[in-house]
Amino acid sequence: MTAVELEIVQRIGQEAGVEVVGHAQPYVRALSEFRSGKLDGILIAEGAGRAAIRRATRVPMLRLEFVRIRPENRTPALISLDVGIIRGMAPEAGGALPGESVKTVNSYVALLKLLKSGKVRQIVAARPSIDAYLNDDPELRDGLATMERIDLEPLSLHLSPGLADPCRLALADAARVIARRDLPGILRQALPGLDISPFLLNAGVDQRPLAR
């Protein structure tokens, strides 16, 4: 969970009048704990883990831009694998092409270090999440080539069907308010100088359970 995502979660709780505690967890662990009921909500890309979150109440928050990132002036002899992605993401969902060898890691920091180490030709990451990590540690940005867009997908808040209806509905309503009212300011403050318009959407339009 990036600082932006943590801020979103905290503001949703404040708006709903519900105590919310955000946890930064690896992707696979977060999905597993959400499925098991240990987590009441999860911020996740809409297509990722769809089967695991099928019955959840969802509120789209922002638009993720999935990009391929390549290093500049990489010596081919150093490269052993084709593409790096976040663990738990299906290779095709992560932008890997048929026949490409894939390396998976738990975090964006590890993903960027994997690329800079020369062990993969490129990585697939989501903006603006990756921008937040690059802003926090500018050294990670050094030597990165231009990002190539490969997909667009909503980042949605998914709320467990196990939550009591009043709490779940209050959180869903609060998420729509935060997405519409506060999210542009949160992104501008966290990512100064970045054009945030590609990441904004008419958030909160669909809060229905996903179809079985």
mmCIF file of C-alpha atoms in Angstrom:
data_model
loop_
_atom_site.group_PDB
_atom_site.id
_atom_site.type_symbol
_atom_site.label_atom_id
_atom_site.label_comp_id
_atom_site.label_asym_id
_atom_site.label_seq_id
_atom_site.Cartn_x
_atom_site.Cartn_y
_atom_site.Cartn_z
ATOM 1 C CA MET A 1 0.000 0.000 0.000
ATOM 2 C CA THR A 2 1.503 3.322 -1.069
ATOM 3 C CA ALA A 3 1.245 6.519 0.976
ATOM 4 C CA VAL A 4 -1.477 7.683 -1.443
ATOM 5 C CA GLU A 5 -3.508 4.522 -0.910
ATOM 6 C CA LEU A 6 -3.071 4.769 2.862
ATOM 7 C CA GLU A 7 -4.292 8.361 2.784
ATOM 8 C CA ILE A 8 -7.333 7.318 0.739
ATOM 9 C CA VAL A 9 -8.208 4.558 3.225
ATOM 10 C CA GLN A 10 -7.817 6.839 6.246
ATOM 11 C CA ARG A 11 -10.012 9.551 4.746
ATOM 12 C CA ILE A 12 -12.706 7.027 3.872
ATOM 13 C CA GLY A 13 -12.790 5.933 7.500
ATOM 14 C CA GLN A 14 -12.958 9.525 8.750
ATOM 15 C CA GLU A 15 -15.770 10.362 6.350
ATOM 16 C CA ALA A 16 -17.746 7.276 7.385
ATOM 17 C CA GLY A 17 -17.062 7.746 11.096
ATOM 18 C CA VAL A 18 -15.498 4.289 11.207
ATOM 19 C CA GLU A 19 -12.062 3.436 12.595
ATOM 20 C CA VAL A 20 -10.041 2.097 9.665
ATOM 21 C CA VAL A 21 -6.518 0.706 9.934
ATOM 22 C CA GLY A 22 -4.535 0.398 6.704
ATOM 23 C CA HIS A 23 -2.018 -2.421 6.239
ATOM 24 C CA ALA A 24 0.800 -2.459 3.693
ATOM 25 C CA GLN A 25 0.964 -6.091 2.583
ATOM 26 C CA PRO A 26 2.277 -8.079 -0.377
ATOM 27 C CA TYR A 27 -0.337 -8.531 -3.064
ATOM 28 C CA VAL A 28 -0.844 -12.275 -2.605
ATOM 29 C CA ARG A 29 -1.095 -12.053 1.193
ATOM 30 C CA ALA A 30 -3.609 -9.212 1.016
ATOM 31 C CA LEU A 31 -5.833 -11.183 -1.359
ATOM 32 C CA SER A 32 -5.604 -14.284 0.812
ATOM 33 C CA GLU A 33 -6.511 -12.430 4.001
ATOM 34 C CA PHE A 34 -9.394 -10.652 2.285
ATOM 35 C CA ARG A 35 -10.776 -13.974 1.051
ATOM 36 C CA SER A 36 -10.466 -15.491 4.528
ATOM 37 C CA GLY A 37 -12.238 -12.565 6.213
ATOM 38 C CA LYS A 38 -9.181 -11.273 8.077
ATOM 39 C CA LEU A 39 -9.384 -8.021 6.102
ATOM 40 C CA ASP A 40 -12.642 -6.102 5.756
ATOM 41 C CA GLY A 41 -11.576 -4.259 2.631
ATOM 42 C CA ILE A 42 -8.909 -4.158 -0.037
ATOM 43 C CA LEU A 43 -7.757 -1.661 -2.657
ATOM 44 C CA ILE A 44 -7.006 -3.661 -5.773
ATOM 45 C CA ALA A 45 -6.989 -3.393 -9.543
ATOM 46 C CA GLU A 46 -10.390 -4.346 -10.923
ATOM 47 C CA GLY A 47 -9.281 -7.330 -12.984
ATOM 48 C CA ALA A 48 -6.797 -8.725 -10.485
ATOM 49 C CA GLY A 49 -8.025 -11.634 -8.372
ATOM 50 C CA ARG A 50 -11.538 -11.234 -9.765
ATOM 51 C CA ALA A 51 -12.634 -14.688 -8.611
ATOM 52 C CA ALA A 52 -11.433 -13.934 -5.101
ATOM 53 C CA ILE A 53 -13.468 -10.731 -4.777
ATOM 54 C CA ARG A 54 -16.549 -11.693 -6.766
ATOM 55 C CA ARG A 55 -19.071 -11.068 -3.978
ATOM 56 C CA ALA A 56 -17.441 -7.918 -2.650
ATOM 57 C CA THR A 57 -19.036 -4.487 -2.779
ATOM 58 C CA ARG A 58 -16.840 -2.352 -5.001
ATOM 59 C CA VAL A 59 -16.281 1.356 -5.450
ATOM 60 C CA PRO A 60 -13.945 2.468 -8.284
ATOM 61 C CA MET A 61 -11.523 5.080 -6.949
ATOM 62 C CA LEU A 62 -9.074 5.943 -9.719
ATOM 63 C CA ARG A 63 -7.746 4.689 -13.038
ATOM 64 C CA LEU A 64 -4.495 2.733 -13.113
ATOM 65 C CA GLU A 65 -2.264 2.959 -16.170
ATOM 66 C CA PHE A 66 -0.244 -0.224 -16.638
ATOM 67 C CA VAL A 67 3.085 0.449 -18.305
ATOM 68 C CA ARG A 68 6.183 -1.391 -19.466
ATOM 69 C CA ILE A 69 9.376 0.193 -18.153
ATOM 70 C CA ARG A 70 12.744 -0.523 -19.761
ATOM 71 C CA PRO A 71 16.212 0.520 -18.666
ATOM 72 C CA GLU A 72 18.465 2.740 -20.750
ATOM 73 C CA ASN A 73 21.705 1.370 -22.216
ATOM 74 C CA ARG A 74 21.360 -2.117 -20.728
ATOM 75 C CA THR A 75 24.069 -4.583 -21.788
ATOM 76 C CA PRO A 76 22.234 -7.622 -23.287
ATOM 77 C CA ALA A 77 24.670 -10.074 -21.667
ATOM 78 C CA LEU A 78 23.352 -9.096 -18.232
ATOM 79 C CA ILE A 79 19.735 -9.994 -19.011
ATOM 80 C CA SER A 80 18.437 -13.416 -17.987
ATOM 81 C CA LEU A 81 14.630 -12.971 -18.004
ATOM 82 C CA ASP A 82 12.153 -11.077 -20.167
ATOM 83 C CA VAL A 83 9.769 -9.327 -17.775
ATOM 84 C CA GLY A 84 9.261 -8.695 -14.050
ATOM 85 C CA ILE A 85 5.801 -8.408 -12.476
ATOM 86 C CA ILE A 86 4.212 -8.323 -9.019
ATOM 87 C CA ARG A 87 3.701 -11.777 -7.498
ATOM 88 C CA GLY A 88 0.122 -13.026 -7.698
ATOM 89 C CA MET A 89 -0.642 -11.233 -10.948
ATOM 90 C CA ALA A 90 -1.264 -13.558 -13.878
ATOM 91 C CA PRO A 91 1.534 -13.069 -16.427
ATOM 92 C CA GLU A 92 -0.888 -12.125 -19.197
ATOM 93 C CA ALA A 93 -2.651 -9.652 -16.876
ATOM 94 C CA GLY A 94 0.743 -8.236 -15.993
ATOM 95 C CA GLY A 95 1.551 -7.507 -19.609
ATOM 96 C CA ALA A 96 3.744 -10.539 -20.294
ATOM 97 C CA LEU A 97 3.477 -11.825 -23.840
ATOM 98 C CA PRO A 98 3.186 -15.521 -24.772
ATOM 99 C CA GLY A 99 6.579 -17.204 -24.526
ATOM 100 C CA GLU A 100 8.168 -14.536 -22.335
ATOM 101 C CA SER A 101 9.982 -15.699 -19.207
ATOM 102 C CA VAL A 102 8.645 -14.029 -16.045
ATOM 103 C CA LYS A 103 10.157 -13.126 -12.680
ATOM 104 C CA THR A 104 7.783 -12.259 -9.825
ATOM 105 C CA VAL A 105 8.491 -10.164 -6.714
ATOM 106 C CA ASN A 106 6.434 -8.891 -3.778
ATOM 107 C CA SER A 107 6.755 -5.113 -4.099
ATOM 108 C CA TYR A 108 7.396 -2.236 -6.475
ATOM 109 C CA VAL A 109 10.682 -1.432 -4.750
ATOM 110 C CA ALA A 110 11.855 -4.994 -5.409
ATOM 111 C CA LEU A 111 10.538 -4.735 -8.975
ATOM 112 C CA LEU A 112 12.545 -1.589 -9.693
ATOM 113 C CA LYS A 113 15.679 -3.066 -8.146
ATOM 114 C CA LEU A 114 15.199 -6.177 -10.265
ATOM 115 C CA LEU A 115 15.177 -4.046 -13.406
ATOM 116 C CA LYS A 116 18.176 -1.965 -12.363
ATOM 117 C CA SER A 117 20.144 -5.118 -11.510
ATOM 118 C CA GLY A 118 19.920 -6.196 -15.144
ATOM 119 C CA LYS A 119 18.114 -9.469 -14.423
ATOM 120 C CA VAL A 120 15.069 -8.635 -16.571
ATOM 121 C CA ARG A 121 14.614 -6.752 -19.837
ATOM 122 C CA GLN A 122 11.629 -4.793 -18.544
ATOM 123 C CA ILE A 123 9.027 -4.618 -15.804
ATOM 124 C CA VAL A 124 5.277 -4.023 -15.791
ATOM 125 C CA ALA A 125 3.940 -1.594 -13.196
ATOM 126 C CA ALA A 126 0.850 0.523 -12.508
ATOM 127 C CA ARG A 127 0.813 4.302 -12.505
ATOM 128 C CA PRO A 128 0.390 6.375 -10.394
ATOM 129 C CA SER A 129 1.513 3.757 -7.831
ATOM 130 C CA ILE A 130 4.964 3.407 -9.386
ATOM 131 C CA ASP A 131 5.294 7.217 -9.562
ATOM 132 C CA ALA A 132 4.886 7.407 -5.795
ATOM 133 C CA TYR A 133 7.809 5.028 -5.258
ATOM 134 C CA LEU A 134 9.969 6.885 -7.776
ATOM 135 C CA ASN A 135 9.204 10.205 -6.059
ATOM 136 C CA ASP A 136 10.111 8.760 -2.659
ATOM 137 C CA ASP A 137 13.468 7.465 -3.943
ATOM 138 C CA PRO A 138 14.699 9.405 -7.004
ATOM 139 C CA GLU A 139 17.694 7.054 -7.330
ATOM 140 C CA LEU A 140 15.279 4.350 -8.463
ATOM 141 C CA ARG A 141 14.326 6.567 -11.429
ATOM 142 C CA ASP A 142 17.904 6.908 -12.709
ATOM 143 C CA GLY A 143 18.486 5.032 -15.939
ATOM 144 C CA LEU A 144 14.819 4.254 -16.664
ATOM 145 C CA ALA A 145 13.583 4.696 -20.211
ATOM 146 C CA THR A 146 10.200 6.091 -21.207
ATOM 147 C CA MET A 147 7.170 4.183 -19.937
ATOM 148 C CA GLU A 148 5.012 2.460 -22.578
ATOM 149 C CA ARG A 149 1.281 2.183 -21.814
ATOM 150 C CA ILE A 150 -0.192 -1.290 -22.252
ATOM 151 C CA ASP A 151 -3.526 -1.156 -20.383
ATOM 152 C CA LEU A 152 -5.931 0.925 -18.302
ATOM 153 C CA GLU A 153 -7.868 -0.514 -15.369
ATOM 154 C CA PRO A 154 -9.747 0.905 -12.350
ATOM 155 C CA LEU A 155 -8.336 0.676 -8.854
ATOM 156 C CA SER A 156 -11.337 -0.134 -6.680
ATOM 157 C CA LEU A 157 -12.107 -0.407 -2.996
ATOM 158 C CA HIS A 158 -13.649 -3.822 -2.347
ATOM 159 C CA LEU A 159 -15.576 -4.319 0.894
ATOM 160 C CA SER A 160 -16.217 -7.724 2.393
ATOM 161 C CA PRO A 161 -19.758 -9.131 2.226
ATOM 162 C CA GLY A 162 -19.137 -10.189 5.832
ATOM 163 C CA LEU A 163 -19.290 -6.590 7.042
ATOM 164 C CA ALA A 164 -22.530 -5.529 8.707
ATOM 165 C CA ASP A 165 -24.707 -3.764 6.125
ATOM 166 C CA PRO A 166 -24.766 -0.348 7.871
ATOM 167 C CA CYS A 167 -20.965 -0.281 8.130
ATOM 168 C CA ARG A 168 -20.404 -1.561 4.601
ATOM 169 C CA LEU A 169 -22.839 0.941 3.090
ATOM 170 C CA ALA A 170 -21.375 3.810 5.119
ATOM 171 C CA LEU A 171 -17.877 2.961 3.917
ATOM 172 C CA ALA A 172 -19.035 2.635 0.296
ATOM 173 C CA ASP A 173 -20.782 6.023 0.448
ATOM 174 C CA ALA A 174 -17.717 7.590 2.062
ATOM 175 C CA ALA A 175 -15.447 6.116 -0.621
ATOM 176 C CA ARG A 176 -17.532 7.720 -3.362
ATOM 177 C CA VAL A 177 -17.323 11.080 -1.590
ATOM 178 C CA ILE A 178 -13.542 10.856 -1.103
ATOM 179 C CA ALA A 179 -12.986 9.778 -4.702
ATOM 180 C CA ARG A 180 -15.004 12.694 -6.038
ATOM 181 C CA ARG A 181 -14.033 15.401 -3.528
ATOM 182 C CA ASP A 182 -10.582 14.617 -2.136
ATOM 183 C CA LEU A 183 -8.730 12.329 -4.523
ATOM 184 C CA PRO A 184 -7.473 15.028 -6.946
ATOM 185 C CA GLY A 185 -5.945 16.951 -4.042
ATOM 186 C CA ILE A 186 -4.399 13.808 -2.548
ATOM 187 C CA LEU A 187 -2.723 12.960 -5.854
ATOM 188 C CA ARG A 188 -1.503 16.514 -6.490
ATOM 189 C CA GLN A 189 0.031 16.741 -3.027
ATOM 190 C CA ALA A 190 1.723 13.342 -3.242
ATOM 191 C CA LEU A 191 2.865 13.675 -6.856
ATOM 192 C CA PRO A 192 3.660 17.355 -7.503
ATOM 193 C CA GLY A 193 4.226 18.217 -11.127
ATOM 194 C CA LEU A 194 2.602 15.037 -12.432
ATOM 195 C CA ASP A 195 -0.396 15.317 -14.765
ATOM 196 C CA ILE A 196 -3.003 13.435 -12.722
ATOM 197 C CA SER A 197 -5.860 13.776 -15.224
ATOM 198 C CA PRO A 198 -5.291 10.300 -16.791
ATOM 199 C CA PHE A 199 -5.832 8.686 -13.378
ATOM 200 C CA LEU A 200 -9.134 10.354 -12.471
ATOM 201 C CA LEU A 201 -12.517 8.868 -13.330
ATOM 202 C CA ASN A 202 -16.158 9.272 -12.355
ATOM 203 C CA ALA A 203 -15.423 7.303 -9.235
ATOM 204 C CA GLY A 204 -18.028 5.446 -7.254
ATOM 205 C CA VAL A 205 -20.321 4.877 -10.219
ATOM 206 C CA ASP A 206 -20.589 1.129 -9.675
ATOM 207 C CA GLN A 207 -20.717 -0.130 -6.113
ATOM 208 C CA ARG A 208 -22.677 -3.308 -6.875
ATOM 209 C CA PRO A 209 -21.355 -6.793 -6.150
ATOM 210 C CA LEU A 210 -19.489 -8.306 -9.081
ATOM 211 C CA ALA A 211 -21.520 -10.807 -11.080
ATOM 212 C CA ARG A 212 -21.000 -14.441 -10.185
#
